[in-house]
C-alpha positions as a Markdown table, in Angstrom:
| # | Residue | x | y | z |
|---|---|---|---|---|
| 1 | Met | 1.8 | 50.0 | 15.8 |
| 2 | Ser | 1.0 | 53.2 | 17.7 |
| 3 | Ser | -0.6 | 53.0 | 21.2 |
| 4 | Ser | -3.0 | 56.0 | 20.7 |
| 5 | His | -6.1 | 55.4 | 18.6 |
| 6 | Leu | -7.7 | 57.5 | 16.0 |
| 7 | Pro | -11.5 | 58.2 | 15.6 |
| 8 | Ala | -13.3 | 55.6 | 13.4 |
| 9 | Thr | -14.4 | 58.1 | 10.8 |
| 10 | Thr | -14.1 | 58.6 | 7.0 |
| 11 | Glu | -11.6 | 61.4 | 7.7 |
| 12 | Ser | -9.3 | 59.0 | 9.3 |
| 13 | Leu | -9.6 | 56.6 | 6.3 |
| 14 | Asp | -8.8 | 59.5 | 4.0 |
| 15 | Gln | -5.8 | 60.4 | 6.1 |
| 16 | Ala | -4.5 | 56.8 | 5.6 |
| 17 | Glu | -5.1 | 57.0 | 1.9 |
| 18 | Glu | -3.2 | 60.3 | 1.7 |
| 19 | Ala | -0.2 | 58.8 | 3.5 |
| 20 | Lys | 3.0 | 58.9 | 1.3 |
| 21 | Met | 4.5 | 55.6 | 2.6 |
| 22 | Pro | 2.6 | 52.3 | 3.0 |
| 23 | Ser | 4.1 | 51.8 | 6.5 |
| 24 | Glu | 2.6 | 55.2 | 7.5 |
| 25 | Ala | -0.8 | 54.2 | 6.1 |
| 26 | Ile | -0.7 | 50.8 | 7.9 |
| 27 | Ser | 0.1 | 52.5 | 11.2 |
| 28 | Ile | -2.9 | 54.9 | 10.8 |
| 29 | Leu | -5.2 | 52.0 | 9.9 |
| 30 | Tyr | -4.1 | 50.0 | 13.0 |
| 31 | Arg | -4.9 | 53.1 | 15.1 |
| 32 | Ile | -8.4 | 53.2 | 13.6 |
| 33 | Ile | -9.0 | 49.5 | 14.3 |
| 34 | Asp | -7.8 | 50.1 | 17.9 |
| 35 | Asn | -10.6 | 52.6 | 18.5 |
| 36 | Pro | -12.9 | 51.1 | 21.3 |
| 37 | Ser | -16.1 | 52.6 | 19.9 |
| 38 | Ser | -18.7 | 49.9 | 18.9 |
| 39 | Ser | -21.3 | 52.1 | 17.2 |
| 40 | Ser | -22.7 | 50.9 | 13.9 |
| 41 | Glu | -20.8 | 53.7 | 12.0 |
| 42 | Ala | -17.6 | 52.9 | 13.8 |
| 43 | Leu | -17.9 | 49.2 | 13.1 |
| 44 | Arg | -18.5 | 50.0 | 9.4 |
| 45 | Ile | -15.4 | 52.2 | 9.2 |
| 46 | Lys | -13.3 | 49.6 | 11.0 |
| 47 | Glu | -14.4 | 46.9 | 8.5 |
| 48 | Lys | -13.2 | 49.2 | 5.7 |
| 49 | Ala | -9.9 | 49.8 | 7.6 |
| 50 | Ile | -9.4 | 46.0 | 7.9 |
| 51 | Ser | -10.0 | 45.6 | 4.2 |
| 52 | Asn | -7.5 | 48.4 | 3.4 |
| 53 | Ile | -4.8 | 47.2 | 5.8 |
| 54 | Ser | -5.1 | 43.6 | 4.4 |
| 55 | Gly | -4.5 | 44.9 | 0.9 |
| 56 | Leu | -1.5 | 47.0 | 2.0 |
| 57 | Leu | 0.1 | 44.2 | 4.0 |
| 58 | Arg | -0.3 | 41.9 | 1.0 |
| 59 | Glu | 1.4 | 44.4 | -1.3 |
| 60 | Glu | 4.2 | 44.7 | 1.2 |
| 61 | Asn | 4.5 | 40.8 | 1.4 |
| 62 | Arg | 4.1 | 41.0 | 5.2 |
| 63 | Ala | 2.4 | 37.6 | 5.7 |
| 64 | Glu | 3.2 | 37.2 | 9.4 |
| 65 | Glu | 1.6 | 40.5 | 10.2 |
| 66 | Leu | -1.6 | 39.4 | 8.4 |
| 67 | Arg | -1.6 | 36.3 | 10.6 |
| 68 | Ser | -1.2 | 38.4 | 13.8 |
| 69 | Leu | -3.9 | 40.8 | 12.5 |
| 70 | Leu | -6.3 | 37.9 | 12.3 |
| 71 | Thr | -5.5 | 37.0 | 16.0 |
| 72 | Gln | -5.8 | 40.6 | 17.0 |
| 73 | Leu | -9.2 | 41.0 | 15.5 |
| 74 | Arg | -10.9 | 38.2 | 17.5 |
| 75 | Pro | -12.5 | 40.5 | 20.1 |
| 76 | Phe | -13.8 | 42.7 | 17.2 |
| 77 | Phe | -15.4 | 39.6 | 15.6 |
| 78 | Ser | -17.7 | 39.3 | 18.7 |
| 79 | Leu | -19.2 | 42.7 | 17.8 |
| 80 | Ile | -20.2 | 42.1 | 14.2 |
| 81 | Pro | -22.5 | 39.5 | 12.5 |
| 82 | Lys | -21.1 | 36.0 | 11.8 |
| 83 | Ala | -21.5 | 36.5 | 8.1 |
| 84 | Lys | -19.3 | 39.6 | 8.1 |
| 85 | Thr | -16.7 | 37.8 | 10.3 |
| 86 | Ala | -16.6 | 35.0 | 7.8 |
| 87 | Lys | -16.1 | 37.5 | 4.9 |
| 88 | Ile | -13.2 | 39.2 | 6.8 |
| 89 | Val | -11.5 | 35.9 | 7.8 |
| 90 | Arg | -11.6 | 34.5 | 4.3 |
| 91 | Gly | -10.5 | 37.8 | 2.9 |
| 92 | Ile | -7.4 | 37.9 | 5.1 |
| 93 | Ile | -6.6 | 34.2 | 4.3 |
| 94 | Asp | -6.9 | 35.1 | 0.6 |
| 95 | Ser | -4.5 | 38.0 | 1.1 |
| 96 | Val | -1.9 | 35.6 | 2.6 |
| 97 | Ala | -2.4 | 33.2 | -0.3 |
| 98 | Lys | -1.5 | 35.9 | -2.8 |
| 99 | Ile | 1.9 | 36.3 | -1.1 |
| 100 | Pro | 4.4 | 33.8 | -2.8 |
| 101 | Gly | 6.1 | 31.1 | -0.6 |
| 102 | Thr | 3.5 | 31.1 | 2.2 |
| 103 | Ser | 2.0 | 27.6 | 1.8 |
| 104 | Asp | 3.2 | 26.4 | 5.3 |
| 105 | Leu | 2.0 | 29.7 | 6.9 |
| 106 | Gln | -1.4 | 29.3 | 5.2 |
| 107 | Ile | -1.8 | 25.7 | 6.5 |
| 108 | Ser | -0.9 | 26.7 | 10.1 |
| 109 | Leu | -3.1 | 29.8 | 9.9 |
| 110 | Cys | -6.1 | 27.7 | 8.7 |
| 111 | Lys | -5.5 | 25.2 | 11.5 |
| 112 | Glu | -5.5 | 28.0 | 14.1 |
| 113 | Met | -8.7 | 29.4 | 12.6 |
| 114 | Val | -10.3 | 25.9 | 12.7 |
| 115 | Gln | -9.5 | 25.6 | 16.4 |
| 116 | Trp | -10.9 | 29.1 | 17.1 |
| 117 | Thr | -14.1 | 28.5 | 15.1 |
| 118 | Arg | -14.7 | 25.2 | 17.0 |
| 119 | Ala | -14.3 | 27.0 | 20.3 |
| 120 | Glu | -16.6 | 29.8 | 19.2 |
| 121 | Lys | -19.1 | 27.3 | 17.6 |
| 122 | Arg | -19.0 | 29.1 | 14.2 |
| 123 | Thr | -19.9 | 26.1 | 12.1 |
| 124 | Phe | -20.4 | 27.9 | 8.8 |
| 125 | Leu | -17.0 | 29.5 | 8.9 |
| 126 | Arg | -15.2 | 26.4 | 10.2 |
| 127 | Gln | -16.5 | 24.3 | 7.3 |
| 128 | Arg | -15.2 | 26.8 | 4.7 |
| 129 | Val | -11.8 | 27.1 | 6.4 |
| 130 | Glu | -11.5 | 23.3 | 6.7 |
| 131 | Ala | -12.3 | 23.1 | 2.9 |
| 132 | Arg | -9.5 | 25.6 | 2.3 |
| 133 | Leu | -7.2 | 23.7 | 4.6 |
| 134 | Ala | -7.9 | 20.4 | 2.7 |
| 135 | Ala | -7.0 | 22.2 | -0.6 |
| 136 | Leu | -3.7 | 23.5 | 0.8 |
| 137 | Leu | -2.8 | 20.1 | 2.2 |
| 138 | Met | -3.5 | 18.5 | -1.2 |
| 139 | Asp | -1.3 | 21.2 | -2.9 |
| 140 | Ser | 1.4 | 20.3 | -0.3 |
| 141 | Lys | 1.0 | 16.6 | -1.2 |
| 142 | Glu | -0.3 | 15.7 | 2.3 |
| 143 | Tyr | -2.9 | 13.5 | 0.7 |
| 144 | Ser | -3.8 | 11.2 | 3.7 |
| 145 | Glu | -4.4 | 14.2 | 6.0 |
| 146 | Ala | -6.4 | 16.0 | 3.4 |
| 147 | Leu | -8.5 | 12.9 | 2.7 |
| 148 | Thr | -9.2 | 12.3 | 6.4 |
| 149 | Leu | -10.3 | 15.9 | 6.8 |
| 150 | Leu | -12.5 | 15.8 | 3.7 |
| 151 | Ser | -14.2 | 12.5 | 4.6 |
| 152 | Gly | -15.5 | 14.0 | 7.9 |
| 153 | Leu | -16.4 | 17.3 | 6.3 |
| 154 | Ile | -18.5 | 15.8 | 3.5 |
| 155 | Lys | -20.6 | 13.8 | 5.9 |
| 156 | Glu | -21.2 | 16.9 | 8.0 |
| 157 | Val | -22.1 | 19.2 | 5.0 |
| 158 | Arg | -24.4 | 16.5 | 3.6 |
| 159 | Arg | -26.4 | 16.5 | 6.8 |
| 160 | Leu | -26.7 | 20.3 | 6.7 |
| 161 | Asp | -27.6 | 20.2 | 3.0 |
| 162 | Asp | -25.3 | 23.1 | 2.1 |
| 163 | Lys | -25.3 | 22.4 | -1.6 |
| 164 | Leu | -22.9 | 25.2 | -2.7 |
| 165 | Leu | -20.2 | 24.1 | -0.2 |
| 166 | Leu | -20.9 | 20.5 | -1.0 |
| 167 | Val | -20.1 | 21.1 | -4.7 |
| 168 | Asp | -16.8 | 22.7 | -3.7 |
| 169 | Ile | -15.9 | 19.8 | -1.4 |
| 170 | Glu | -16.9 | 17.0 | -3.8 |
| 171 | Leu | -14.8 | 18.7 | -6.5 |
| 172 | Leu | -11.9 | 18.9 | -4.2 |
| 173 | Glu | -12.3 | 15.2 | -3.3 |
| 174 | Ser | -12.3 | 14.4 | -7.0 |
| 175 | Lys | -9.1 | 16.2 | -7.6 |
| 176 | Leu | -7.6 | 14.5 | -4.5 |
| 177 | His | -8.5 | 11.0 | -5.7 |
| 178 | Phe | -7.2 | 11.9 | -9.2 |
| 179 | Ser | -3.8 | 12.9 | -7.6 |
| 180 | Leu | -3.8 | 9.5 | -5.9 |
| 181 | Arg | -4.5 | 7.8 | -9.3 |
| 182 | Asn | -7.8 | 6.5 | -8.0 |
| 183 | Leu | -9.9 | 7.2 | -11.2 |
| 184 | Pro | -13.1 | 5.4 | -10.2 |
| 185 | Lys | -13.4 | 7.4 | -6.9 |
| 186 | Ala | -12.4 | 10.6 | -8.7 |
| 187 | Lys | -15.3 | 10.0 | -11.2 |
| 188 | Ala | -17.7 | 9.2 | -8.4 |
| 189 | Ala | -16.9 | 12.4 | -6.5 |
| 190 | Leu | -17.3 | 14.4 | -9.7 |
| 191 | Thr | -20.7 | 12.9 | -10.4 |
| 192 | Ala | -21.7 | 13.8 | -6.8 |
| 193 | Ala | -20.5 | 17.3 | -7.4 |
| 194 | Arg | -22.6 | 17.5 | -10.6 |
| 195 | Thr | -25.7 | 16.1 | -8.9 |
| 196 | Ala | -25.4 | 18.8 | -6.1 |
| 197 | Ala | -24.7 | 21.5 | -8.7 |
| 198 | Asn | -27.9 | 20.6 | -10.7 |
| 199 | Ala | -30.1 | 21.4 | -7.7 |
| 200 | Ile | -28.8 | 25.0 | -7.3 |
| 201 | Tyr | -27.5 | 28.0 | -9.2 |
| 202 | Val | -23.8 | 27.5 | -9.6 |
| 203 | Pro | -21.5 | 30.5 | -10.3 |
| 204 | Pro | -19.8 | 30.5 | -13.7 |
| 205 | Asp | -16.3 | 30.1 | -12.3 |
| 206 | Gln | -17.4 | 27.0 | -10.3 |
| 207 | Gln | -19.2 | 25.5 | -13.4 |
| 208 | Gly | -16.0 | 26.1 | -15.3 |
| 209 | Thr | -14.0 | 24.2 | -12.6 |
| 210 | Ile | -16.5 | 21.3 | -12.9 |
| 211 | Asp | -16.1 | 21.2 | -16.7 |
| 212 | Leu | -12.3 | 21.4 | -16.4 |
| 213 | Gln | -12.2 | 18.5 | -14.0 |
| 214 | Ser | -14.6 | 16.5 | -16.2 |
| 215 | Gly | -12.2 | 17.1 | -19.2 |
| 216 | Ile | -9.2 | 16.0 | -17.2 |
| 217 | Leu | -10.9 | 12.7 | -16.2 |
| 218 | His | -12.2 | 12.0 | -19.7 |
| 219 | Ala | -8.7 | 12.7 | -21.1 |
| 220 | Glu | -7.3 | 10.2 | -18.6 |
| 221 | Glu | -9.6 | 7.6 | -20.1 |
| 222 | Lys | -8.3 | 8.4 | -23.6 |
| 223 | Asp | -11.7 | 9.9 | -24.6 |
| 224 | Tyr | -10.1 | 13.0 | -26.0 |
| 225 | Lys | -13.1 | 14.1 | -28.1 |
| 226 | Thr | -15.4 | 14.3 | -25.0 |
| 227 | Ala | -12.5 | 15.9 | -23.0 |
| 228 | Tyr | -12.1 | 18.5 | -25.7 |
| 229 | Ser | -15.8 | 19.6 | -25.5 |
| 230 | Tyr | -15.5 | 19.9 | -21.7 |
| 231 | Phe | -12.3 | 21.9 | -21.9 |
| 232 | Tyr | -14.0 | 24.2 | -24.5 |
| 233 | Glu | -16.9 | 24.8 | -22.0 |
| 234 | Ala | -14.4 | 25.6 | -19.2 |
| 235 | Phe | -12.5 | 27.9 | -21.5 |
| 236 | Glu | -15.7 | 29.7 | -22.5 |
| 237 | Ala | -16.6 | 30.3 | -18.8 |
| 238 | Phe | -13.1 | 31.3 | -17.7 |
| 239 | Asn | -12.6 | 33.5 | -20.8 |
| 240 | Thr | -15.8 | 35.5 | -20.0 |
| 241 | Leu | -14.6 | 36.0 | -16.4 |
| 242 | Glu | -11.0 | 36.8 | -17.4 |
| 243 | Asp | -10.0 | 34.0 | -15.1 |
| 244 | Pro | -6.3 | 33.0 | -15.4 |
| 245 | Arg | -7.3 | 29.3 | -15.7 |
| 246 | Ala | -8.6 | 30.1 | -19.2 |
| 247 | Ile | -5.0 | 29.6 | -20.5 |
| 248 | Tyr | -4.8 | 26.1 | -19.0 |
| 249 | Ser | -8.2 | 25.1 | -20.5 |
| 250 | Leu | -7.0 | 26.3 | -23.9 |
| 251 | Lys | -3.7 | 24.4 | -23.4 |
| 252 | Tyr | -5.6 | 21.1 | -22.6 |
| 253 | Met | -7.9 | 21.8 | -25.7 |
| 254 | Leu | -4.8 | 21.9 | -27.9 |
| 255 | Leu | -3.5 | 18.8 | -26.2 |
| 256 | Cys | -6.7 | 16.8 | -27.0 |
| 257 | Lys | -6.4 | 17.9 | -30.7 |
| 258 | Ile | -2.8 | 16.6 | -30.8 |
| 259 | Met | -3.7 | 13.3 | -29.1 |
| 260 | Val | -6.4 | 12.5 | -31.7 |
| 261 | Asn | -3.9 | 13.2 | -34.6 |
| 262 | Gln | -5.4 | 16.5 | -35.5 |
| 263 | Ala | -2.3 | 18.7 | -34.8 |
| 264 | Glu | -3.1 | 20.8 | -37.9 |
| 265 | Asp | -6.2 | 22.1 | -36.1 |
| 266 | Val | -4.0 | 23.8 | -33.4 |
| 267 | Thr | -3.1 | 26.7 | -35.7 |
| 268 | Gly | -6.8 | 27.2 | -36.6 |
| 269 | Ile | -7.8 | 27.4 | -33.0 |
| 270 | Leu | -5.0 | 29.8 | -32.1 |
| 271 | Ser | -5.8 | 32.1 | -35.0 |
| 272 | Ser | -9.5 | 32.4 | -34.1 |
| 273 | Thr | -10.8 | 35.9 | -33.0 |
| 274 | Lys | -11.7 | 34.6 | -29.5 |
| 275 | Val | -8.2 | 33.4 | -28.8 |
| 276 | Gly | -6.2 | 35.8 | -31.0 |
| 277 | Leu | -3.4 | 37.7 | -29.3 |
| 278 | Gln | -5.1 | 37.5 | -25.9 |
| 279 | Tyr | -3.6 | 34.1 | -25.0 |
| 280 | Gln | -0.1 | 34.3 | -26.5 |
| 281 | Gly | 2.7 | 33.2 | -24.2 |
| 282 | Pro | 4.9 | 30.2 | -23.2 |
| 283 | Glu | 1.9 | 27.8 | -22.5 |
| 284 | Val | 0.5 | 28.3 | -26.0 |
| 285 | Asp | 4.0 | 28.3 | -27.6 |
| 286 | Ala | 4.7 | 24.9 | -25.9 |
| 287 | Met | 1.7 | 23.3 | -27.4 |
| 288 | Lys | 2.5 | 24.8 | -30.8 |
| 289 | Ala | 5.9 | 23.3 | -30.7 |
| 290 | Val | 4.5 | 19.8 | -29.7 |
| 291 | Ala | 1.9 | 20.1 | -32.6 |
| 292 | Arg | 4.7 | 20.9 | -35.1 |
| 293 | Ala | 6.8 | 18.0 | -33.9 |
| 294 | His | 3.8 | 15.6 | -34.1 |
| 295 | Ala | 2.7 | 16.9 | -37.6 |
| 296 | Gln | 6.3 | 16.2 | -38.8 |
| 297 | Arg | 6.6 | 12.9 | -36.9 |
| 298 | Ser | 9.9 | 14.3 | -35.7 |
| 299 | Leu | 11.3 | 12.9 | -32.4 |
| 300 | Lys | 14.1 | 15.5 | -32.5 |
| 301 | Leu | 11.6 | 18.4 | -32.6 |
| 302 | Phe | 9.5 | 16.7 | -29.9 |
| 303 | Glu | 12.5 | 16.4 | -27.5 |
| 304 | Ala | 13.5 | 20.0 | -28.3 |
| 305 | Ala | 10.0 | 21.1 | -27.3 |
| 306 | Leu | 10.2 | 19.1 | -24.1 |
| 307 | Arg | 13.6 | 20.7 | -23.3 |
| 308 | Asp | 12.7 | 24.2 | -24.3 |
| 309 | Phe | 9.3 | 24.3 | -22.5 |
| 310 | Lys | 10.1 | 22.1 | -19.5 |
| 311 | Pro | 8.0 | 24.2 | -17.0 |
| 312 | Gln | 4.9 | 24.1 | -19.3 |
| 313 | Leu | 5.2 | 20.4 | -20.4 |
| 314 | Glu | 7.2 | 18.4 | -17.9 |
| 315 | Glu | 6.1 | 20.1 | -14.8 |
| 316 | Asp | 2.4 | 20.1 | -15.7 |
| 317 | Pro | 1.4 | 16.6 | -14.5 |
| 318 | Ile | -1.7 | 16.4 | -16.8 |
| 319 | Val | 0.2 | 17.4 | -20.0 |
| 320 | His | 3.3 | 15.3 | -19.0 |
| 321 | Arg | 1.3 | 12.1 | -18.6 |
| 322 | His | -0.3 | 12.4 | -22.0 |
| 323 | Leu | 2.8 | 13.6 | -23.8 |
| 324 | Ser | 4.8 | 10.6 | -22.4 |
| 325 | Ser | 2.2 | 8.3 | -24.0 |
| 326 | Leu | 2.4 | 10.3 | -27.3 |
| 327 | Tyr | 6.2 | 10.2 | -27.3 |
| 328 | Asp | 6.2 | 6.4 | -26.9 |
| 329 | Thr | 3.8 | 6.0 | -29.7 |
| 330 | Leu | 5.8 | 8.3 | -32.0 |
| 331 | Leu | 9.1 | 6.5 | -31.1 |
| 332 | Glu | 7.5 | 3.1 | -31.8 |
| 333 | Gln | 6.2 | 4.3 | -35.2 |
| 334 | Asn | 9.5 | 5.8 | -36.2 |
| 335 | Leu | 11.5 | 2.6 | -35.1 |
| 336 | Cys | 9.1 | 0.3 | -37.0 |
| 337 | Arg | 9.4 | 2.4 | -40.1 |
| 338 | Leu | 13.3 | 2.4 | -39.9 |
| 339 | Ile | 13.8 | -1.4 | -39.2 |
| 340 | Glu | 11.2 | -2.5 | -41.9 |
| 341 | Pro | 13.8 | -2.9 | -44.8 |
| 342 | Phe | 16.3 | -4.9 | -42.6 |
| 343 | Ser | 16.6 | -8.5 | -41.5 |
| 344 | Arg | 19.7 | -7.7 | -39.5 |
| 345 | Val | 20.9 | -4.2 | -38.5 |
| 346 | Glu | 23.3 | -2.6 | -36.1 |
| 347 | Ile | 21.5 | -0.8 | -33.2 |
| 348 | Ala | 24.1 | 2.0 | -33.5 |
| 349 | His | 22.9 | 2.6 | -37.1 |
| 350 | Ile | 19.2 | 2.8 | -36.0 |
| 351 | Ala | 20.2 | 5.2 | -33.2 |
| 352 | Glu | 22.1 | 7.3 | -35.8 |
| 353 | Leu | 19.1 | 7.4 | -38.1 |
| 354 | Ile | 16.6 | 8.3 | -35.4 |
| 355 | Glu | 19.1 | 10.7 | -33.7 |
| 356 | Leu | 18.8 | 9.2 | -30.2 |
| 357 | Pro | 21.3 | 7.6 | -27.8 |
| 358 | Val | 22.1 | 4.0 | -28.4 |
| 359 | Asp | 21.1 | 2.8 | -24.9 |
| 360 | His | 17.8 | 4.6 | -25.2 |
| 361 | Val | 17.0 | 2.9 | -28.6 |
| 362 | Glu | 18.2 | -0.5 | -27.4 |
| 363 | Lys | 15.9 | -0.3 | -24.3 |
| 364 | Lys | 12.9 | 0.7 | -26.5 |
| 365 | Leu | 13.6 | -2.1 | -29.0 |
| 366 | Ser | 13.7 | -4.8 | -26.3 |
| 367 | Gln | 10.4 | -3.4 | -24.9 |
| 368 | Met | 8.8 | -3.6 | -28.3 |
| 369 | Ile | 9.9 | -7.2 | -28.8 |
| 370 | Leu | 8.5 | -8.1 | -25.4 |
| 371 | Asp | 5.2 | -6.3 | -26.3 |
| 372 | Lys | 5.2 | -8.3 | -29.6 |
| 373 | Lys | 5.2 | -5.1 | -31.7 |
| 374 | Phe | 7.5 | -7.0 | -34.1 |
| 375 | Ala | 9.2 | -10.4 | -34.1 |
| 376 | Gly | 12.9 | -10.3 | -33.4 |
| 377 | Thr | 15.8 | -10.6 | -31.0 |
| 378 | Leu | 18.7 | -8.4 | -29.8 |
| 379 | Asp | 22.2 | -9.8 | -30.3 |
| 380 | Gln | 23.9 | -7.7 | -27.6 |
| 381 | Gly | 27.3 | -9.3 | -28.2 |
| 382 | Ala | 27.4 | -8.0 | -31.8 |
| 383 | Gly | 25.2 | -5.0 | -31.0 |
| 384 | Cys | 22.7 | -6.0 | -33.6 |
| 385 | Leu | 19.0 | -6.3 | -34.0 |
| 386 | Ile | 17.8 | -9.5 | -35.8 |
| 387 | Ile | 14.3 | -9.2 | -37.3 |
| 388 | Phe | 12.4 | -12.4 | -38.0 |
| 389 | Glu | 9.7 | -12.7 | -40.7 |
| 390 | Asp | 6.2 | -12.6 | -39.2 |
| 391 | Pro | 5.3 | -16.2 | -38.5 |
| 392 | Lys | 2.4 | -17.4 | -40.5 |
| 393 | Pro | -0.5 | -18.5 | -38.3 |
| 394 | Asp | -1.1 | -22.2 | -38.5 |
| 395 | Ala | -4.6 | -22.7 | -39.6 |
| 396 | Ile | -4.9 | -26.3 | -38.2 |
| 397 | Tyr | -5.4 | -25.3 | -34.6 |
| 398 | Pro | -8.4 | -23.0 | -35.2 |
| 399 | Ala | -9.9 | -25.6 | -37.6 |
| 400 | Thr | -9.5 | -28.3 | -35.0 |
| 401 | Leu | -11.2 | -26.2 | -32.3 |
| 402 | Glu | -14.1 | -25.4 | -34.7 |
| 403 | Thr | -14.5 | -29.2 | -35.5 |
| 404 | Ile | -14.5 | -30.1 | -31.8 |
| 405 | Ser | -17.1 | -27.4 | -31.1 |
| 406 | Asn | -19.3 | -28.7 | -33.9 |
| 407 | Ile | -19.0 | -32.3 | -32.7 |
| 408 | Gly | -20.1 | -31.0 | -29.2 |
| 409 | Lys | -23.2 | -29.4 | -30.7 |
| 410 | Val | -24.1 | -32.6 | -32.6 |
| 411 | Val | -23.7 | -34.7 | -29.4 |
| 412 | Asp | -25.8 | -32.3 | -27.4 |
| 413 | Ser | -28.5 | -32.4 | -30.1 |
| 414 | Leu | -28.5 | -36.3 | -30.2 |
| 415 | Tyr | -28.7 | -36.4 | -26.3 |
| 416 | Leu | -31.8 | -34.1 | -26.3 |
| 417 | Arg | -33.5 | -36.3 | -29.0 |
| 418 | Ser | -32.7 | -39.5 | -27.2 |
| 419 | Ala | -34.1 | -38.0 | -23.9 |
| 420 | Lys | -37.4 | -37.1 | -25.7 |
| 421 | Ile | -37.6 | -40.7 | -27.1 |
| 422 | Met | -37.0 | -42.3 | -23.7 |
| 423 | Ala | -39.6 | -40.1 | -22.1 |
């Protein structure tokens, strides 16, 4: 960074834009920012220079310089309105977020800014930076710290009645509780977010986020039809905004169709004009592969899909949870169909028919016997499965219970009559 400053004028900005190398443009912009002038025009030019330098540093992946820029600009923030300060600070934090592998840097940067905003008594900005920090901590799986931060922040924002920020924070709390597998609290937080959202105008992207979270929670409760309608609403919102989250909403829509045994609808959805070629890619290909395996009831195709599309299926916690359940159901159906003709069969033969490892099949069969999916036992010495005939229910026990119940009613009736006579 050069020690001499440049005049804060549009000509200086043009000079930076005409620079051949990004490093040269960055140097010119730093010199504009260093100009001591505090006239309204100079401040406007400096704001533009800060915006330009943030973009250039992001393109160059210079995250540490963005952090030091934020520290360097603190005297400048005292010269401009608080709303503009908030816009610049959030813009620089967003620029750092767009640089890959900067999660730890973003967390430390947010913590620094929270301390500075507390010292400067900038409540509006502090609350938004704290909300951003809580989201980063959640992404880093620092759940307890994020929850502590959010608990205090929600109370404070409720007192100030900042509905728009409250919607963001309640949504974040819902996601956090869902990550901790606390479904009742996740639903309560989402209901609070919806209540706050009903009182104000909510931007379409935020409404899409609410619908997406609603779909996730309904899917968790196995209410896939309702979940599908929420995912569809989220997809509509994100698709209109060309938000990258549209592909995930579409992916979860397809998942819901598969989970309600309507895998054949997947092709119809993907061939519609709204989806068409716009959303082709590995996320969609993964769901098509799962739908094909489910339609054919093929465990081999299912495992091939899980193997070929591991990042899209295994590493997505929402999809992985539901597909694990689907795989278990599919495996049980296939095993029941295969063992039906036998009274005694080698486990190795079943494993060969189903094309799975013997130990995997043996473990699943023992689990099914314990869950009473069929009556049988495993002879591990001989490596065989022995299937018993379904025991016929003995009708004498229910009949005895019914008789005793009827006698009880007769005795109660006689007691009431005798009580009336005695009275």
